[in-house]
Coordinates of C-alpha atoms in Angstrom, one line a residue:
Chain D
M559 CA -22.7 5.3 -36.5
R560 CA -23.8 5.4 -32.9
K561 CA -22.8 8.5 -31.0
E562 CA -22.5 7.9 -27.3
E563 CA -20.3 8.9 -24.4
L564 CA -18.7 6.0 -22.7
V565 CA -18.7 6.5 -19.0
C566 CA -18.9 4.3 -16.0
R567 CA -19.6 5.0 -12.3
T568 CA -18.4 2.8 -9.5
E569 CA -17.8 3.3 -5.8
T570 CA -15.3 2.3 -3.2
Q571 CA -15.4 2.7 0.6
V572 CA -12.5 4.6 2.1
R573 CA -10.4 2.1 4.1
F574 CA -9.0 3.0 7.5
S575 CA -5.6 2.1 6.2
E576 CA -5.9 4.7 3.3
V577 CA -6.2 7.6 5.7
D578 CA -3.0 9.4 6.8
S579 CA -2.0 11.2 9.9
M580 CA -3.8 14.4 8.8
G581 CA -7.0 12.4 8.9
V582 CA -7.6 12.4 5.2
V583 CA -7.0 9.9 2.4
W584 CA -3.3 9.9 1.6
H585 CA -2.9 11.4 -1.9
G586 CA -1.2 8.3 -3.4
N587 CA -4.4 6.2 -2.8
Y588 CA -6.3 8.1 -5.4
V589 CA -4.2 6.2 -7.9
R590 CA -6.0 3.1 -6.6
Y591 CA -9.3 4.7 -7.0
F592 CA -8.6 5.6 -10.6
E593 CA -7.6 1.9 -11.1
D594 CA -10.9 0.9 -9.5
G595 CA -12.7 3.1 -11.9
R596 CA -10.7 1.9 -14.9
E597 CA -11.4 -1.7 -14.0
A598 CA -15.1 -1.1 -13.5
F599 CA -15.2 0.6 -16.9
G600 CA -13.3 -2.3 -18.5
D601 CA -15.7 -4.9 -17.0
L602 CA -18.7 -2.9 -18.2
Y603 CA -17.5 -2.3 -21.8
G604 CA -15.4 -5.5 -22.3
I605 CA -12.1 -3.8 -22.5
N606 CA -10.2 -4.6 -19.4
Y607 CA -6.6 -5.5 -18.7
M608 CA -7.3 -9.3 -19.3
D609 CA -9.0 -8.7 -22.6
F610 CA -5.8 -7.2 -23.9
Y611 CA -3.6 -9.7 -22.1
R612 CA -5.4 -12.6 -23.9
I613 CA -4.3 -11.2 -27.3
G614 CA -0.7 -10.7 -26.1
V615 CA -1.0 -7.0 -25.5
M616 CA 0.0 -5.2 -22.3
I617 CA -1.3 -1.7 -21.5
P618 CA 1.0 0.0 -19.0
I619 CA 0.3 3.5 -17.7
V620 CA 2.6 6.1 -19.2
K621 CA 1.2 9.2 -17.7
I622 CA -1.0 10.0 -14.7
T623 CA -2.3 13.3 -13.4
C624 CA -4.4 14.0 -10.4
D625 CA -5.9 17.3 -9.1
Y626 CA -7.0 17.2 -5.5
K627 CA -10.0 19.5 -4.7
K628 CA -11.2 18.4 -1.3
P629 CA -10.1 15.8 1.2
L630 CA -11.8 12.4 1.4
K631 CA -12.2 11.2 5.0
Y632 CA -12.6 7.9 6.8
G633 CA -16.3 6.9 6.5
D634 CA -16.6 8.5 3.1
T635 CA -17.5 6.5 -0.1
A636 CA -15.6 7.6 -3.2
I637 CA -17.8 7.6 -6.3
I638 CA -15.5 7.2 -9.3
E639 CA -16.6 8.3 -12.7
T640 CA -14.5 7.1 -15.5
R641 CA -14.8 8.5 -19.0
F642 CA -13.2 7.1 -22.2
V643 CA -11.4 9.8 -24.2
N644 CA -11.4 9.0 -27.8
C645 CA -8.2 9.8 -29.6
E646 CA -6.7 8.6 -32.9
A647 CA -3.3 7.7 -31.6
A648 CA -2.5 4.2 -30.4
K649 CA -3.1 4.9 -26.8
L650 CA -5.9 4.6 -24.2
Q651 CA -6.9 7.7 -22.3
Y652 CA -9.4 7.9 -19.4
D653 CA -10.5 10.9 -17.5
Y654 CA -11.8 10.6 -13.9
V655 CA -13.9 12.5 -11.5
I656 CA -14.2 11.4 -7.9
Y657 CA -17.2 12.5 -5.9
R658 CA -17.8 12.3 -2.2
N659 CA -20.6 9.9 -1.5
H660 CA -23.6 10.3 -3.7
T661 CA -23.3 14.1 -3.9
S662 CA -22.1 16.4 -6.6
E663 CA -19.1 17.4 -4.5
V664 CA -16.0 16.8 -6.6
V665 CA -13.0 15.7 -4.5
A666 CA -10.6 15.0 -7.3
T667 CA -10.2 14.9 -11.0
G668 CA -7.5 13.2 -13.1
S669 CA -6.4 11.4 -16.2
T670 CA -4.4 8.4 -17.2
I671 CA -2.8 7.4 -20.5
Q672 CA -1.8 3.9 -21.4
V673 CA 0.1 2.6 -24.5
F674 CA 0.1 -0.8 -26.2
L675 CA 3.1 -3.2 -25.9
N676 CA 3.5 -6.5 -27.6
E677 CA 4.9 -9.6 -26.0
H678 CA 8.5 -8.4 -26.6
M679 CA 7.6 -5.2 -24.7
E680 CA 7.8 -3.2 -28.0
L681 CA 5.5 -0.2 -28.4
L682 CA 2.7 -0.7 -30.9
L683 CA 2.2 2.3 -33.1
D684 CA -1.0 1.1 -34.6
L685 CA -4.2 0.2 -32.8
P686 CA -4.4 -3.5 -32.0
E687 CA -7.1 -5.2 -34.1
F688 CA -9.2 -6.0 -31.0
F689 CA -9.2 -2.4 -30.0
S690 CA -10.2 -1.1 -33.5
E691 CA -13.1 -3.5 -33.5
W692 CA -14.1 -2.4 -30.1
K693 CA -14.0 1.3 -31.1
K694 CA -16.0 0.6 -34.2
A695 CA -18.6 -1.3 -32.2
H696 CA -19.0 1.7 -30.0
G697 CA -19.2 4.2 -32.9
L698 CA -15.8 5.7 -32.1
I699 CA -14.4 5.2 -35.6
P700 CA -16.3 6.5 -38.6
A701 CA -17.4 3.7 -40.9
G702 CA -14.9 3.2 -43.7
E703 CA -11.9 4.2 -41.6
K704 CA -9.5 1.6 -40.2
Chain X
M942 CA 30.8 -28.2 11.6
R943 CA 30.6 -24.5 12.2
K944 CA 28.0 -23.4 14.8
E945 CA 26.6 -19.9 14.3
E946 CA 23.5 -18.0 14.7
L947 CA 22.3 -16.6 11.4
V948 CA 21.0 -13.1 11.9
C949 CA 20.8 -9.9 9.9
R950 CA 20.1 -6.3 10.9
T951 CA 18.7 -3.8 8.5
E952 CA 16.9 -0.5 8.8
T953 CA 14.1 1.3 7.1
Q954 CA 12.8 4.9 7.6
V955 CA 9.1 5.2 8.5
R956 CA 7.3 6.8 5.5
F957 CA 4.7 9.4 5.9
S958 CA 2.3 7.3 3.9
E959 CA 2.8 4.4 6.4
V960 CA 1.3 6.3 9.3
D961 CA -2.4 6.1 10.0
S962 CA -4.9 8.6 11.4
M963 CA -3.9 7.6 15.0
G964 CA -0.4 9.0 14.2
V965 CA 1.3 5.7 14.3
V966 CA 2.5 3.2 11.7
W967 CA -0.6 1.3 10.4
H968 CA -0.2 -2.3 11.7
G969 CA -0.3 -3.8 8.2
N970 CA 2.9 -2.1 7.3
Y971 CA 4.9 -4.2 9.6
V972 CA 4.5 -7.0 7.1
R973 CA 6.5 -4.8 4.7
Y974 CA 9.2 -4.3 7.4
F975 CA 9.4 -8.1 7.9
E976 CA 9.9 -8.4 4.1
D977 CA 12.6 -5.8 4.2
G978 CA 14.3 -7.8 6.9
R979 CA 13.9 -11.1 5.0
E980 CA 15.3 -9.6 1.8
A981 CA 18.3 -8.1 3.6
F982 CA 18.9 -11.5 5.2
G983 CA 18.7 -13.2 1.8
D984 CA 21.1 -10.7 0.2
L985 CA 23.6 -11.2 3.1
Y986 CA 23.5 -15.0 3.2
G987 CA 22.8 -15.7 -0.5
I988 CA 19.4 -17.2 0.0
N989 CA 16.8 -14.7 -1.3
Y990 CA 13.7 -15.0 -3.4
M991 CA 15.7 -14.9 -6.7
D992 CA 18.1 -17.6 -5.6
F993 CA 15.2 -20.0 -5.3
Y994 CA 13.4 -18.6 -8.4
R995 CA 16.5 -19.4 -10.5
I996 CA 16.2 -23.1 -9.7
G997 CA 12.5 -23.1 -10.4
V998 CA 11.4 -23.0 -6.7
M999 CA 8.9 -20.5 -5.3
I1000 CA 8.7 -19.8 -1.6
P1001 CA 5.3 -18.3 -0.7
I1002 CA 4.5 -17.3 2.8
V1003 CA 2.1 -19.7 4.5
K1004 CA 2.0 -18.2 8.0
I1005 CA 2.7 -14.9 9.5
T1006 CA 2.3 -13.6 13.1
C1007 CA 3.1 -10.2 14.5
D1008 CA 3.0 -9.0 18.1
Y1009 CA 2.8 -5.2 18.5
K1010 CA 4.5 -3.8 21.6
K1011 CA 4.9 -0.1 21.0
P1012 CA 3.8 2.2 18.2
L1013 CA 6.3 3.4 15.6
K1014 CA 5.9 7.0 14.6
Y1015 CA 6.7 9.3 11.7
G1016 CA 10.3 10.2 12.0
D1017 CA 11.3 6.9 13.5
T1018 CA 13.7 4.4 11.9
A1019 CA 12.7 0.8 12.2
I1020 CA 15.7 -1.5 12.9
I1021 CA 14.7 -5.0 11.7
E1022 CA 16.5 -8.0 13.1
T1023 CA 15.9 -11.2 11.1
R1024 CA 16.9 -14.5 12.5
F1025 CA 16.9 -17.8 10.6
V1026 CA 15.1 -20.6 12.6
N1027 CA 16.6 -24.0 11.8
C1028 CA 14.0 -26.7 11.4
E1029 CA 14.2 -30.1 9.7
A1030 CA 11.0 -29.9 7.7
A1031 CA 10.9 -28.5 4.2
K1032 CA 10.1 -25.0 5.2
L1033 CA 11.8 -21.7 5.8
Q1034 CA 11.2 -19.9 9.1
Y1035 CA 12.3 -16.5 10.1
D1036 CA 11.8 -14.7 13.4
Y1037 CA 11.9 -10.9 13.6
V1038 CA 12.4 -8.2 16.2
I1039 CA 11.9 -4.6 15.3
Y1040 CA 13.5 -1.9 17.4
R1041 CA 12.9 1.8 17.5
N1042 CA 15.9 3.6 16.1
H1043 CA 19.2 2.4 17.4
T1044 CA 17.9 1.7 20.9
S1045 CA 17.0 -1.6 22.6
E1046 CA 13.3 -0.6 22.6
V1047 CA 11.4 -3.5 21.0
V1048 CA 8.3 -2.3 19.0
A1049 CA 7.3 -5.6 17.5
T1050 CA 8.2 -9.2 17.2
G1051 CA 7.0 -11.7 14.7
S1052 CA 7.5 -14.8 12.6
T1053 CA 7.0 -16.0 9.0
I1054 CA 6.9 -19.5 7.5
Q1055 CA 7.5 -20.2 3.8
V1056 CA 7.2 -23.4 1.9
F1057 CA 8.8 -24.6 -1.3
L1058 CA 6.7 -25.0 -4.5
N1059 CA 7.9 -26.4 -7.8
E1060 CA 7.1 -24.9 -11.2
H1061 CA 3.7 -26.7 -11.2
M1062 CA 2.9 -25.1 -7.9
E1063 CA 3.2 -28.4 -6.1
L1064 CA 4.4 -28.5 -2.5
L1065 CA 7.9 -30.0 -2.1
L1066 CA 8.2 -32.3 0.9
D1067 CA 12.0 -32.6 0.7
L1068 CA 14.5 -29.7 0.9
P1069 CA 15.5 -28.4 -2.5
E1070 CA 19.1 -29.5 -3.2
F1071 CA 20.2 -25.8 -3.2
F1072 CA 18.8 -25.3 0.2
S1073 CA 20.4 -28.4 1.7
E1074 CA 23.8 -27.3 0.4
W1075 CA 23.2 -23.8 1.8
K1076 CA 22.3 -25.3 5.2
K1077 CA 25.4 -27.5 5.2
A1078 CA 27.6 -24.6 4.3
H1079 CA 26.3 -22.8 7.3
G1080 CA 26.6 -25.7 9.7
L1081 CA 22.9 -26.2 10.0
I1082 CA 22.9 -29.9 9.0
P1083 CA 25.3 -32.3 10.9
A1084 CA 27.9 -33.9 8.6
G1085 CA 26.7 -37.2 7.2
E1086 CA 23.1 -36.3 7.1
K1087 CA 21.3 -35.4 4.0
Chain F
M701 CA 22.3 37.1 -2.7
R702 CA 23.3 33.5 -3.2
K703 CA 22.2 31.9 -6.4
E704 CA 21.9 28.1 -6.3
E705 CA 19.8 25.3 -7.5
L706 CA 18.2 23.4 -4.7
V707 CA 18.3 19.7 -5.5
C708 CA 18.5 16.5 -3.5
R709 CA 19.3 13.0 -4.4
T710 CA 18.1 10.0 -2.4
E711 CA 17.7 6.3 -3.1
T712 CA 15.2 3.6 -2.3
Q713 CA 15.4 -0.1 -3.0
V714 CA 12.4 -1.5 -5.0
R715 CA 10.4 -3.8 -2.6
F716 CA 9.1 -7.1 -3.7
S717 CA 5.6 -5.9 -2.6
E718 CA 5.9 -2.9 -5.0
V719 CA 6.1 -5.1 -8.1
D720 CA 2.9 -6.1 -9.9
S721 CA 2.0 -9.1 -11.9
M722 CA 3.7 -7.7 -15.0
G723 CA 6.9 -7.9 -13.2
V724 CA 7.5 -4.2 -12.9
V725 CA 6.9 -1.6 -10.2
W726 CA 3.2 -0.8 -10.0
H727 CA 2.7 2.7 -11.3
G728 CA 1.0 3.9 -8.1
N729 CA 4.2 3.3 -6.1
Y730 CA 6.0 6.1 -7.8
V731 CA 3.9 8.4 -5.7
R732 CA 5.8 6.9 -2.7
Y733 CA 9.1 7.4 -4.4
F734 CA 8.3 11.1 -5.0
E735 CA 7.4 11.3 -1.3
D736 CA 10.7 9.7 -0.4
G737 CA 12.4 12.3 -2.5
R738 CA 10.4 15.2 -1.0
E739 CA 11.2 14.1 2.5
A740 CA 14.9 13.7 1.8
F741 CA 14.8 17.2 0.4
G742 CA 13.0 18.5 3.4
D743 CA 15.5 16.9 5.8
L744 CA 18.4 18.3 3.9
Y745 CA 17.2 21.8 3.5
G746 CA 15.2 22.1 6.8
I747 CA 11.8 22.4 5.2
N748 CA 9.9 19.2 5.7
Y749 CA 6.3 18.4 6.7
M750 CA 7.1 18.7 10.5
D751 CA 8.8 22.1 10.1
F752 CA 5.5 23.4 8.7
Y753 CA 3.4 21.5 11.2
R754 CA 5.2 23.1 14.1
I755 CA 4.0 26.5 13.0
G756 CA 0.5 25.3 12.5
V757 CA 0.7 25.0 8.7
M758 CA -0.3 21.9 6.7
I759 CA 0.9 21.4 3.2
P760 CA -1.4 19.0 1.4
I761 CA -0.7 17.9 -2.2
V762 CA -3.1 19.5 -4.6
K763 CA -1.6 18.3 -7.9
I764 CA 0.6 15.4 -9.0
T765 CA 1.8 14.3 -12.4
C766 CA 4.0 11.4 -13.4
D767 CA 5.4 10.4 -16.7
Y768 CA 6.6 6.8 -16.9
K769 CA 9.5 6.2 -19.3
K770 CA 10.9 2.8 -18.4
P771 CA 9.8 0.1 -16.0
L772 CA 11.6 -0.3 -12.7
K773 CA 12.1 -4.0 -11.7
Y774 CA 12.6 -6.0 -8.6
G775 CA 16.3 -5.7 -7.6
D776 CA 16.5 -2.2 -8.9
T777 CA 17.3 0.8 -6.8
A778 CA 15.4 4.0 -7.6
I779 CA 17.5 7.1 -7.4
I780 CA 15.2 10.0 -6.8
E781 CA 16.3 13.5 -7.7
T782 CA 14.1 16.2 -6.2
R783 CA 14.3 19.8 -7.4
F784 CA 12.7 22.8 -5.7
V785 CA 10.8 25.0 -8.3
N786 CA 10.8 28.6 -7.2
C787 CA 7.5 30.4 -7.8
E788 CA 6.0 33.6 -6.4
A789 CA 2.6 32.2 -5.5
A790 CA 1.9 30.6 -2.1
K791 CA 2.6 27.1 -3.1
L792 CA 5.4 24.6 -3.0
Q793 CA 6.4 22.9 -6.2
Y794 CA 8.9 20.0 -6.6
D795 CA 10.0 18.4 -9.8
Y796 CA 11.3 14.8 -9.7
V797 CA 13.5 12.6 -11.9
I798 CA 13.9 9.0 -11.1
Y799 CA 16.9 7.1 -12.4
R800 CA 17.5 3.4 -12.5
N801 CA 20.3 2.5 -10.1
H802 CA 23.3 4.8 -10.4
T803 CA 23.0 5.3 -14.2
S804 CA 21.7 8.1 -16.2
E805 CA 18.7 6.1 -17.4
V806 CA 15.6 8.0 -16.6
V807 CA 12.7 5.8 -15.6
A808 CA 10.2 8.5 -14.6
T809 CA 9.7 12.2 -14.2
G810 CA 7.0 14.1 -12.3
S811 CA 5.9 17.0 -10.3
T812 CA 3.9 17.9 -7.2
I813 CA 2.3 21.1 -6.0
Q814 CA 1.4 21.7 -2.4
V815 CA -0.5 24.6 -0.8
F816 CA -0.5 26.0 2.7
L817 CA -3.5 25.6 5.1
N818 CA -3.8 27.0 8.5
E819 CA -5.2 25.2 11.5
H820 CA -8.8 25.9 10.4
M821 CA -8.0 24.2 7.1
E822 CA -8.2 27.6 5.3
L823 CA -6.0 28.3 2.3
L824 CA -3.2 30.8 3.0
L825 CA -2.8 33.2 0.1
D826 CA 0.5 34.7 1.4
L827 CA 3.7 32.8 2.1
P828 CA 3.9 31.7 5.7
E829 CA 6.6 33.8 7.5
F830 CA 8.8 30.7 8.0
F831 CA 8.7 29.9 4.3
S832 CA 9.6 33.5 3.3
E833 CA 12.6 33.4 5.6
W834 CA 13.6 30.1 4.3
K835 CA 13.4 31.4 0.7
K836 CA 15.5 34.5 1.6
A837 CA 18.1 32.4 3.3
H838 CA 18.4 30.4 0.1
G839 CA 18.5 33.4 -2.2
L840 CA 15.1 32.7 -3.7
I841 CA 13.7 36.1 -2.9
P842 CA 15.6 39.2 -4.1
A843 CA 16.7 41.4 -1.1
G844 CA 14.1 44.2 -0.4
E845 CA 11.2 42.1 -1.4
K846 CA 8.9 40.6 1.1
Chain G
M1310 CA -30.2 -14.1 27.7
R1311 CA -30.0 -14.3 23.9
K1312 CA -27.5 -16.8 22.6
E1313 CA -26.1 -16.1 19.2
E1314 CA -22.9 -16.2 17.3
L1315 CA -21.8 -12.8 16.1
V1316 CA -20.6 -13.2 12.5
C1317 CA -20.5 -11.0 9.5
R1318 CA -19.8 -11.6 5.8
T1319 CA -18.5 -9.0 3.4
E1320 CA -16.7 -9.1 0.1
T1321 CA -14.0 -7.2 -1.6
Q1322 CA -12.7 -7.5 -5.2
V1323 CA -9.0 -8.3 -5.6
R1324 CA -7.3 -5.2 -7.0
F1325 CA -4.7 -5.4 -9.8
S1326 CA -2.4 -3.4 -7.5
E1327 CA -2.7 -6.1 -4.8
V1328 CA -1.3 -8.9 -7.0
D1329 CA 2.5 -9.5 -6.9
S1330 CA 4.9 -10.7 -9.5
M1331 CA 4.0 -14.4 -8.8
G1332 CA 0.5 -13.5 -10.0
V1333 CA -1.2 -13.9 -6.7
V1334 CA -2.3 -11.5 -4.0
W1335 CA 0.7 -10.3 -2.0
H1336 CA 0.5 -11.9 1.5
G1337 CA 0.5 -8.5 3.2
N1338 CA -2.7 -7.5 1.6
Y1339 CA -4.7 -10.0 3.6
V1340 CA -4.2 -7.7 6.5
R1341 CA -6.4 -5.2 4.6
Y1342 CA -9.0 -7.8 3.9
F1343 CA -9.1 -8.6 7.7
E1344 CA -9.6 -4.9 8.2
D1345 CA -12.4 -4.8 5.6
G1346 CA -14.0 -7.7 7.5
R1347 CA -13.6 -6.0 10.9
E1348 CA -15.1 -2.8 9.6
A1349 CA -18.1 -4.5 8.0
F1350 CA -18.6 -6.3 11.4
G1351 CA -18.4 -3.0 13.3
D1352 CA -20.9 -1.3 11.0
L1353 CA -23.3 -4.2 11.3
Y1354 CA -23.1 -4.6 15.0
G1355 CA -22.5 -1.0 16.0
I1356 CA -19.0 -1.5 17.4
N1357 CA -16.6 0.0 15.0
Y1358 CA -13.5 2.1 15.4
M1359 CA -15.5 5.4 15.5
D1360 CA -17.9 4.1 18.1
F1361 CA -14.9 3.7 20.5
Y1362 CA -13.2 6.9 19.3
R1363 CA -16.3 8.9 20.3
I1364 CA -15.9 7.8 23.9
G1365 CA -12.2 8.5 23.9
V1366 CA -11.0 5.0 23.5
M1367 CA -8.6 3.7 20.9
I1368 CA -8.4 0.1 19.9
P1369 CA -5.0 -0.7 18.4
I1370 CA -4.1 -4.1 17.1
V1371 CA -1.6 -5.9 19.4
K1372 CA -1.5 -9.2 17.6
I1373 CA -2.3 -10.6 14.2
T1374 CA -1.9 -14.1 12.7
C1375 CA -2.7 -15.3 9.2
D1376 CA -2.5 -18.7 7.7
Y1377 CA -2.4 -18.9 4.0
K1378 CA -4.1 -21.9 2.4
K1379 CA -4.5 -21.1 -1.3
P1380 CA -3.5 -18.1 -3.4
L1381 CA -6.1 -15.5 -4.3
K1382 CA -5.7 -14.2 -7.9
Y1383 CA -6.6 -11.2 -10.0
G1384 CA -10.3 -11.4 -10.9
D1385 CA -11.2 -13.2 -7.6
T1386 CA -13.5 -11.8 -5.1
A1387 CA -12.5 -12.4 -1.4
I1388 CA -15.4 -13.2 0.8
I1389 CA -14.4 -12.3 4.3
E1390 CA -16.2 -13.9 7.3
T1391 CA -15.5 -12.1 10.6
R1392 CA -16.4 -13.8 13.9
F1393 CA -16.4 -12.1 17.3
V1394 CA -14.6 -14.2 19.9
N1395 CA -16.0 -13.6 23.3
C1396 CA -13.4 -13.4 26.1
E1397 CA -13.5 -12.0 29.6
A1398 CA -10.3 -10.0 29.4
A1399 CA -10.3 -6.3 28.3
K1400 CA -9.6 -7.1 24.7
L1401 CA -11.3 -7.5 21.4
Q1402 CA -10.7 -10.7 19.4
Y1403 CA -11.9 -11.5 15.9
D1404 CA -11.3 -14.6 13.9
Y1405 CA -11.4 -14.5 10.1
V1406 CA -12.0 -16.9 7.3
I1407 CA -11.5 -15.8 3.7
Y1408 CA -13.2 -17.7 0.9
R1409 CA -12.6 -17.5 -2.8
N1410 CA -15.7 -16.0 -4.5
H1411 CA -18.9 -17.5 -3.3
T1412 CA -17.5 -21.0 -2.9
S1413 CA -16.5 -23.0 0.2
E1414 CA -12.9 -22.9 -0.7
V1415 CA -10.9 -21.4 2.2
V1416 CA -8.0 -19.3 1.0
A1417 CA -6.9 -18.0 4.4
T1418 CA -7.7 -17.9 8.1
G1419 CA -6.5 -15.6 10.8
S1420 CA -7.1 -13.7 14.0
T1421 CA -6.5 -10.2 15.4
I1422 CA -6.5 -9.0 19.0
Q1423 CA -7.1 -5.3 20.0
V1424 CA -6.7 -3.7 23.3
F1425 CA -8.3 -0.5 24.8
L1426 CA -6.3 2.7 25.3
N1427 CA -7.6 5.9 26.9
E1428 CA -6.8 9.3 25.7
H1429 CA -3.4 9.3 27.4
M1430 CA -2.5 6.1 25.6
E1431 CA -2.8 4.1 28.8
L1432 CA -4.0 0.5 28.7
L1433 CA -7.5 -0.1 30.1
L1434 CA -7.6 -3.2 32.2
D1435 CA -11.4 -3.1 32.6
L1436 CA -13.9 -3.2 29.8
P1437 CA -15.0 0.3 28.7
E1438 CA -18.7 0.8 29.9
F1439 CA -19.8 1.1 26.2
F1440 CA -18.3 -2.3 25.4
S1441 CA -19.9 -4.0 28.5
E1442 CA -23.3 -2.6 27.5
W1443 CA -22.7 -3.8 24.0
K1444 CA -21.8 -7.3 25.2
K1445 CA -24.8 -7.5 27.4
A1446 CA -27.1 -6.4 24.6
H1447 CA -25.8 -9.3 22.6
G1448 CA -26.0 -11.9 25.4
L1449 CA -22.3 -12.2 25.8
I1450 CA -22.2 -11.4 29.5
P1451 CA -24.5 -13.4 31.8
A1452 CA -27.1 -11.3 33.6
G1453 CA -25.9 -10.1 37.0
E1454 CA -22.3 -9.9 36.0
K1455 CA -20.6 -6.7 35.3

């Protein structure tokens, strides 16, 4: 069993339109940055929205939290670190840390939880087969377990 | 044949998140205000996005223009006046005037053009039946014409 | 001392542009709905962003959480209930419940925390005078206390 | 006098949150893509929003047009080509072409016009000194002219 931490770093430039009248990134836009991070993670590890969609599974967000530490400004680059949080339940959790530019200055941290829905919009209580395989391949399920 | 000008007025409060770092509504948000105007018009006259969708027709925007006259600010209410522009071709044109609050001060004017697509995303060169009927009912097609 | 619960209800129509490719409101847009609720609350009780701004105090969001229960769709109206959460510390907390249309169906719940910054962007550890007065006037600070 | 065409290419990945319920990028988001193009141009040629801001000049958009040719979809990359349009009047015009991925397929074209305002929000009828110098340096004003 491989033991590794699944993490991905991506970056996005702060857009003029994302800055509010206080001169800092409007707090709601961090939700987009988390999404940028999640998508970059999905592309890197082969587990993005479309990978689930193809097997008839949708993965809506059911919970989001964000803690704002420092303001991001126009001209800044947001470095988004997305970390997969392994859990047994049929859900998908990511933790995020956003840094200002390429420094160690943390501007925000947060978390999202997604669940699995089938084509009838019914909640799946078991892991989709595709996701179990993916977890096994990344050493996140001990051999022998389902 | 009735002769009338089809026009609708609606209003929307400027959101904090719509204001940019210059303290005025970010120019891209006027596209949302036009959409608010178009939807209010569609609700009033029975010709909105869903009315077309139900008959298998989609009406994507193919052209937009906006002229900015004065800045809208936080605390302002945008009054959106949407006017149907009658044309023979198979398209849907609206002109917009946005006023600040309930004054005659024009802050922006603009226009959108939409076309008709069938379920295969093919351009319709003739008016959809539903739309012809709608135009007749509002005196926009002379009796006897199709 | 008056004893009351400070709560405000406002509504906002779901915009076409707020709906994502799954046909439901994109999760990030609930942050705007919370803001709509907070602003309506501030207008009603005289404690909005501009009331603080006038005395040189800014009130940035430092934490947000949102739990998604049911999807909001195009055509829905979001009814946003905003509730002031009284706490002794120098912060401003609101809890939110979003209902679908005028039913009792809860589509989301959430919370925001704001802090107070002076003009030098320094954190204020004591309640601004204006806010203390406001709390007293609403029976949120027992008589005799500061 | 150097003779050159001032053009810049940049790219931006379509975000999930930018796609509407018809499965294509919502038309209002092209305004953001134009802004991405304009900012990349400004960074490349030293003429961005902040360069003007430093000399007390603001450059609000006064007109925007966009023609939509083909839909952009989730997973696409928008390649934005921004071209400086030289004109004698005290304004700033850019033309844009957006391509799908790295192909020659044009998905949209458009244009923006910006004017110059001083710190009192008054319209400047002459080119700001900084902008004249910039134009000369790029061969856009014949030698001897102001």
